[in-house]
Amino acid sequence: MARKADSTEKGRITKPQYYLNIAKEVARRSTCLRRHYGAVIVNNDQIVSTGYAGAPRRTVNCTEIGTCVRIKLGVPKGEHYEWCRAVHAEQNAIIHAARFDMMGAALYLVGVSPETGEVIEGAEPCRICKRMIINAGIEKVFIETAPGRYQTQLVEDWIKRNLKELRMVRGRWLPVMPKGY
């Protein structure tokens, strides 16, 4: 559900916009050439962890190499993440936090285009990140959709829909095949 991040008090931004602004700043550390993502995990109005998209610690990153295999090969969004050097922002935020601190938490996610600096419309966690968010015990994901606008996704809804990876056919669960197969 898309929402406008209205001020609760004159001149004061809402809590979701506050944390989304922090996630946008975290995204500025990204070393991915394709997308700059920043994530902030918040529980009980306290920041538990942050993460940005980048190569594993102590390894060469794409900004140092100056190229991205997925860009070179024209790989569509959501496909062949195994060819990517980056650990996703959500993954890094989860890795750096204790599960106990994430139970019932919210994750704030912002994607920014490296070329324009504009917020990426339709940004959301990939399938792997959604699985990790579920297992971390996070309850909500706030995603900035445009300046001053965000949507809230309830993790419970992902679970109820089996991440849209399965469908019921004649009483049996069958996998939904990715596009192009």
Short mmCIF file of N, CA, C and O in Angstrom, two decimals, residues 1-7 13-24 107-112 118-124 141-153:
data_model
loop_
_atom_site.label_atom_id
_atom_site.label_comp_id
_atom_site.label_asym_id
_atom_site.label_seq_id
_atom_site.Cartn_x
_atom_site.Cartn_y
_atom_site.Cartn_z
N MET A 1 0.84 -1.15 0.00
CA MET A 1 0.00 0.00 0.00
C MET A 1 0.90 1.23 0.00
O MET A 1 1.75 1.39 0.85
N ALA A 2 0.72 2.10 -0.97
CA ALA A 2 1.52 3.31 -1.08
C ALA A 2 0.98 4.38 -0.14
O ALA A 2 -0.22 4.52 0.01
N ARG A 3 1.87 5.09 0.49
CA ARG A 3 1.48 6.15 1.42
C ARG A 3 2.36 7.36 1.19
O ARG A 3 3.52 7.24 0.83
N LYS A 4 1.77 8.50 1.48
CA LYS A 4 2.55 9.74 1.50
C LYS A 4 3.10 9.88 2.90
O LYS A 4 2.39 9.68 3.87
N ALA A 5 4.35 10.20 3.00
CA ALA A 5 5.00 10.33 4.31
C ALA A 5 4.73 11.71 4.88
O ALA A 5 5.60 12.56 4.94
N ASP A 6 3.50 11.98 5.25
CA ASP A 6 3.11 13.28 5.79
C ASP A 6 3.79 13.56 7.11
O ASP A 6 4.17 12.66 7.84
N SER A 7 3.87 14.83 7.43
CA SER A 7 4.40 15.24 8.72
C SER A 7 3.36 15.01 9.80
O SER A 7 2.18 15.24 9.59
N ILE A 13 9.16 15.36 10.03
CA ILE A 13 8.86 14.19 9.21
C ILE A 13 8.38 13.03 10.08
O ILE A 13 8.64 12.99 11.28
N THR A 14 7.71 12.06 9.45
CA THR A 14 7.21 10.89 10.16
C THR A 14 8.38 9.96 10.47
O THR A 14 9.45 10.05 9.87
N LYS A 15 8.15 9.03 11.38
CA LYS A 15 9.18 8.04 11.72
C LYS A 15 9.55 7.20 10.50
O LYS A 15 10.75 6.99 10.24
N PRO A 16 8.57 6.70 9.72
CA PRO A 16 8.99 5.93 8.53
C PRO A 16 9.88 6.74 7.60
O PRO A 16 10.89 6.23 7.11
N GLN A 17 9.56 8.02 7.37
CA GLN A 17 10.39 8.82 6.47
C GLN A 17 11.77 9.07 7.08
O GLN A 17 12.77 9.10 6.38
N TYR A 18 11.83 9.23 8.39
CA TYR A 18 13.10 9.40 9.10
C TYR A 18 14.01 8.20 8.84
O TYR A 18 15.18 8.36 8.45
N TYR A 19 13.48 6.99 9.02
CA TYR A 19 14.29 5.79 8.82
C TYR A 19 14.59 5.54 7.35
O TYR A 19 15.67 5.06 7.00
N LEU A 20 13.67 5.90 6.46
CA LEU A 20 13.92 5.78 5.02
C LEU A 20 15.03 6.76 4.60
O LEU A 20 15.86 6.42 3.76
N ASN A 21 15.05 7.95 5.19
CA ASN A 21 16.12 8.90 4.89
C ASN A 21 17.48 8.35 5.33
O ASN A 21 18.48 8.53 4.63
N ILE A 22 17.51 7.67 6.46
CA ILE A 22 18.75 7.05 6.92
C ILE A 22 19.16 5.94 5.96
O ILE A 22 20.33 5.83 5.58
N ALA A 23 18.20 5.14 5.52
CA ALA A 23 18.49 4.06 4.55
C ALA A 23 19.04 4.64 3.25
O ALA A 23 19.96 4.07 2.64
N LYS A 24 18.51 5.77 2.82
CA LYS A 24 19.00 6.41 1.60
C LYS A 24 20.45 6.85 1.77
O LYS A 24 21.27 6.72 0.87
N LEU A 107 12.02 -3.34 8.60
CA LEU A 107 13.17 -3.08 7.75
C LEU A 107 12.77 -1.95 6.81
O LEU A 107 11.70 -1.98 6.21
N TYR A 108 13.63 -0.95 6.70
CA TYR A 108 13.42 0.20 5.81
C TYR A 108 14.39 0.07 4.66
O TYR A 108 15.60 -0.10 4.88
N LEU A 109 13.88 0.13 3.43
CA LEU A 109 14.69 -0.14 2.25
C LEU A 109 14.53 0.97 1.23
O LEU A 109 13.41 1.38 0.91
N VAL A 110 15.67 1.44 0.70
CA VAL A 110 15.67 2.44 -0.35
C VAL A 110 16.64 1.99 -1.43
O VAL A 110 17.77 1.59 -1.14
N GLY A 111 16.18 2.04 -2.68
CA GLY A 111 17.04 1.80 -3.83
C GLY A 111 17.22 3.10 -4.59
O GLY A 111 16.26 3.84 -4.79
N VAL A 112 18.46 3.37 -4.99
CA VAL A 112 18.79 4.61 -5.68
C VAL A 112 19.56 4.28 -6.94
O VAL A 112 20.45 3.43 -6.93
N GLU A 118 18.24 9.20 -8.30
CA GLU A 118 16.80 9.16 -8.02
C GLU A 118 16.41 7.83 -7.37
O GLU A 118 17.03 6.79 -7.64
N VAL A 119 15.36 7.89 -6.55
CA VAL A 119 14.83 6.68 -5.92
C VAL A 119 14.30 5.76 -7.02
O VAL A 119 13.64 6.20 -7.96
N ILE A 120 14.59 4.46 -6.89
CA ILE A 120 14.14 3.47 -7.87
C ILE A 120 12.70 3.09 -7.56
O ILE A 120 12.40 2.60 -6.47
N GLU A 121 11.80 3.35 -8.51
CA GLU A 121 10.40 2.96 -8.34
C GLU A 121 10.30 1.44 -8.45
O GLU A 121 10.97 0.82 -9.26
N GLY A 122 9.45 0.86 -7.63
CA GLY A 122 9.23 -0.58 -7.68
C GLY A 122 10.33 -1.40 -7.05
O GLY A 122 10.39 -2.61 -7.23
N ALA A 123 11.22 -0.75 -6.31
CA ALA A 123 12.29 -1.49 -5.63
C ALA A 123 11.66 -2.33 -4.53
O ALA A 123 10.73 -1.89 -3.85
N GLU A 124 12.10 -3.54 -4.41
CA GLU A 124 11.67 -4.39 -3.30
C GLU A 124 12.69 -5.50 -3.12
O GLU A 124 13.51 -5.74 -4.01
N VAL A 141 8.17 -4.35 6.07
CA VAL A 141 9.20 -3.75 5.24
C VAL A 141 8.62 -2.46 4.66
O VAL A 141 7.57 -2.48 4.02
N PHE A 142 9.30 -1.35 4.92
CA PHE A 142 8.92 -0.06 4.37
C PHE A 142 9.85 0.22 3.19
O PHE A 142 11.08 0.13 3.34
N ILE A 143 9.28 0.55 2.04
CA ILE A 143 10.07 0.79 0.84
C ILE A 143 9.75 2.17 0.29
O ILE A 143 8.58 2.47 0.03
N GLU A 144 10.78 2.99 0.14
CA GLU A 144 10.55 4.31 -0.46
C GLU A 144 10.28 4.11 -1.94
O GLU A 144 11.05 3.44 -2.64
N THR A 145 9.17 4.66 -2.43
CA THR A 145 8.77 4.48 -3.83
C THR A 145 9.02 5.73 -4.66
O THR A 145 9.11 5.65 -5.88
N ALA A 146 9.10 6.86 -4.02
CA ALA A 146 9.38 8.16 -4.64
C ALA A 146 9.70 9.10 -3.50
O ALA A 146 9.38 8.80 -2.34
N PRO A 147 10.30 10.25 -3.79
CA PRO A 147 10.58 11.17 -2.69
C PRO A 147 9.29 11.49 -1.90
O PRO A 147 8.29 11.89 -2.48
N GLY A 148 9.34 11.24 -0.60
CA GLY A 148 8.19 11.53 0.26
C GLY A 148 7.09 10.50 0.21
O GLY A 148 6.04 10.68 0.82
N ARG A 149 7.29 9.40 -0.52
CA ARG A 149 6.27 8.35 -0.62
C ARG A 149 6.90 7.00 -0.30
O ARG A 149 8.05 6.75 -0.65
N TYR A 150 6.11 6.14 0.33
CA TYR A 150 6.61 4.81 0.66
C TYR A 150 5.44 3.83 0.67
O TYR A 150 4.28 4.22 0.69
N GLN A 151 5.79 2.56 0.62
CA GLN A 151 4.79 1.50 0.77
C GLN A 151 5.23 0.60 1.91
O GLN A 151 6.42 0.51 2.21
N THR A 152 4.25 -0.04 2.52
CA THR A 152 4.53 -0.96 3.61
C THR A 152 4.12 -2.36 3.16
O THR A 152 3.02 -2.55 2.65
N GLN A 153 5.03 -3.30 3.30
CA GLN A 153 4.71 -4.70 3.00
C GLN A 153 4.77 -5.48 4.30
O GLN A 153 5.74 -5.37 5.05
#
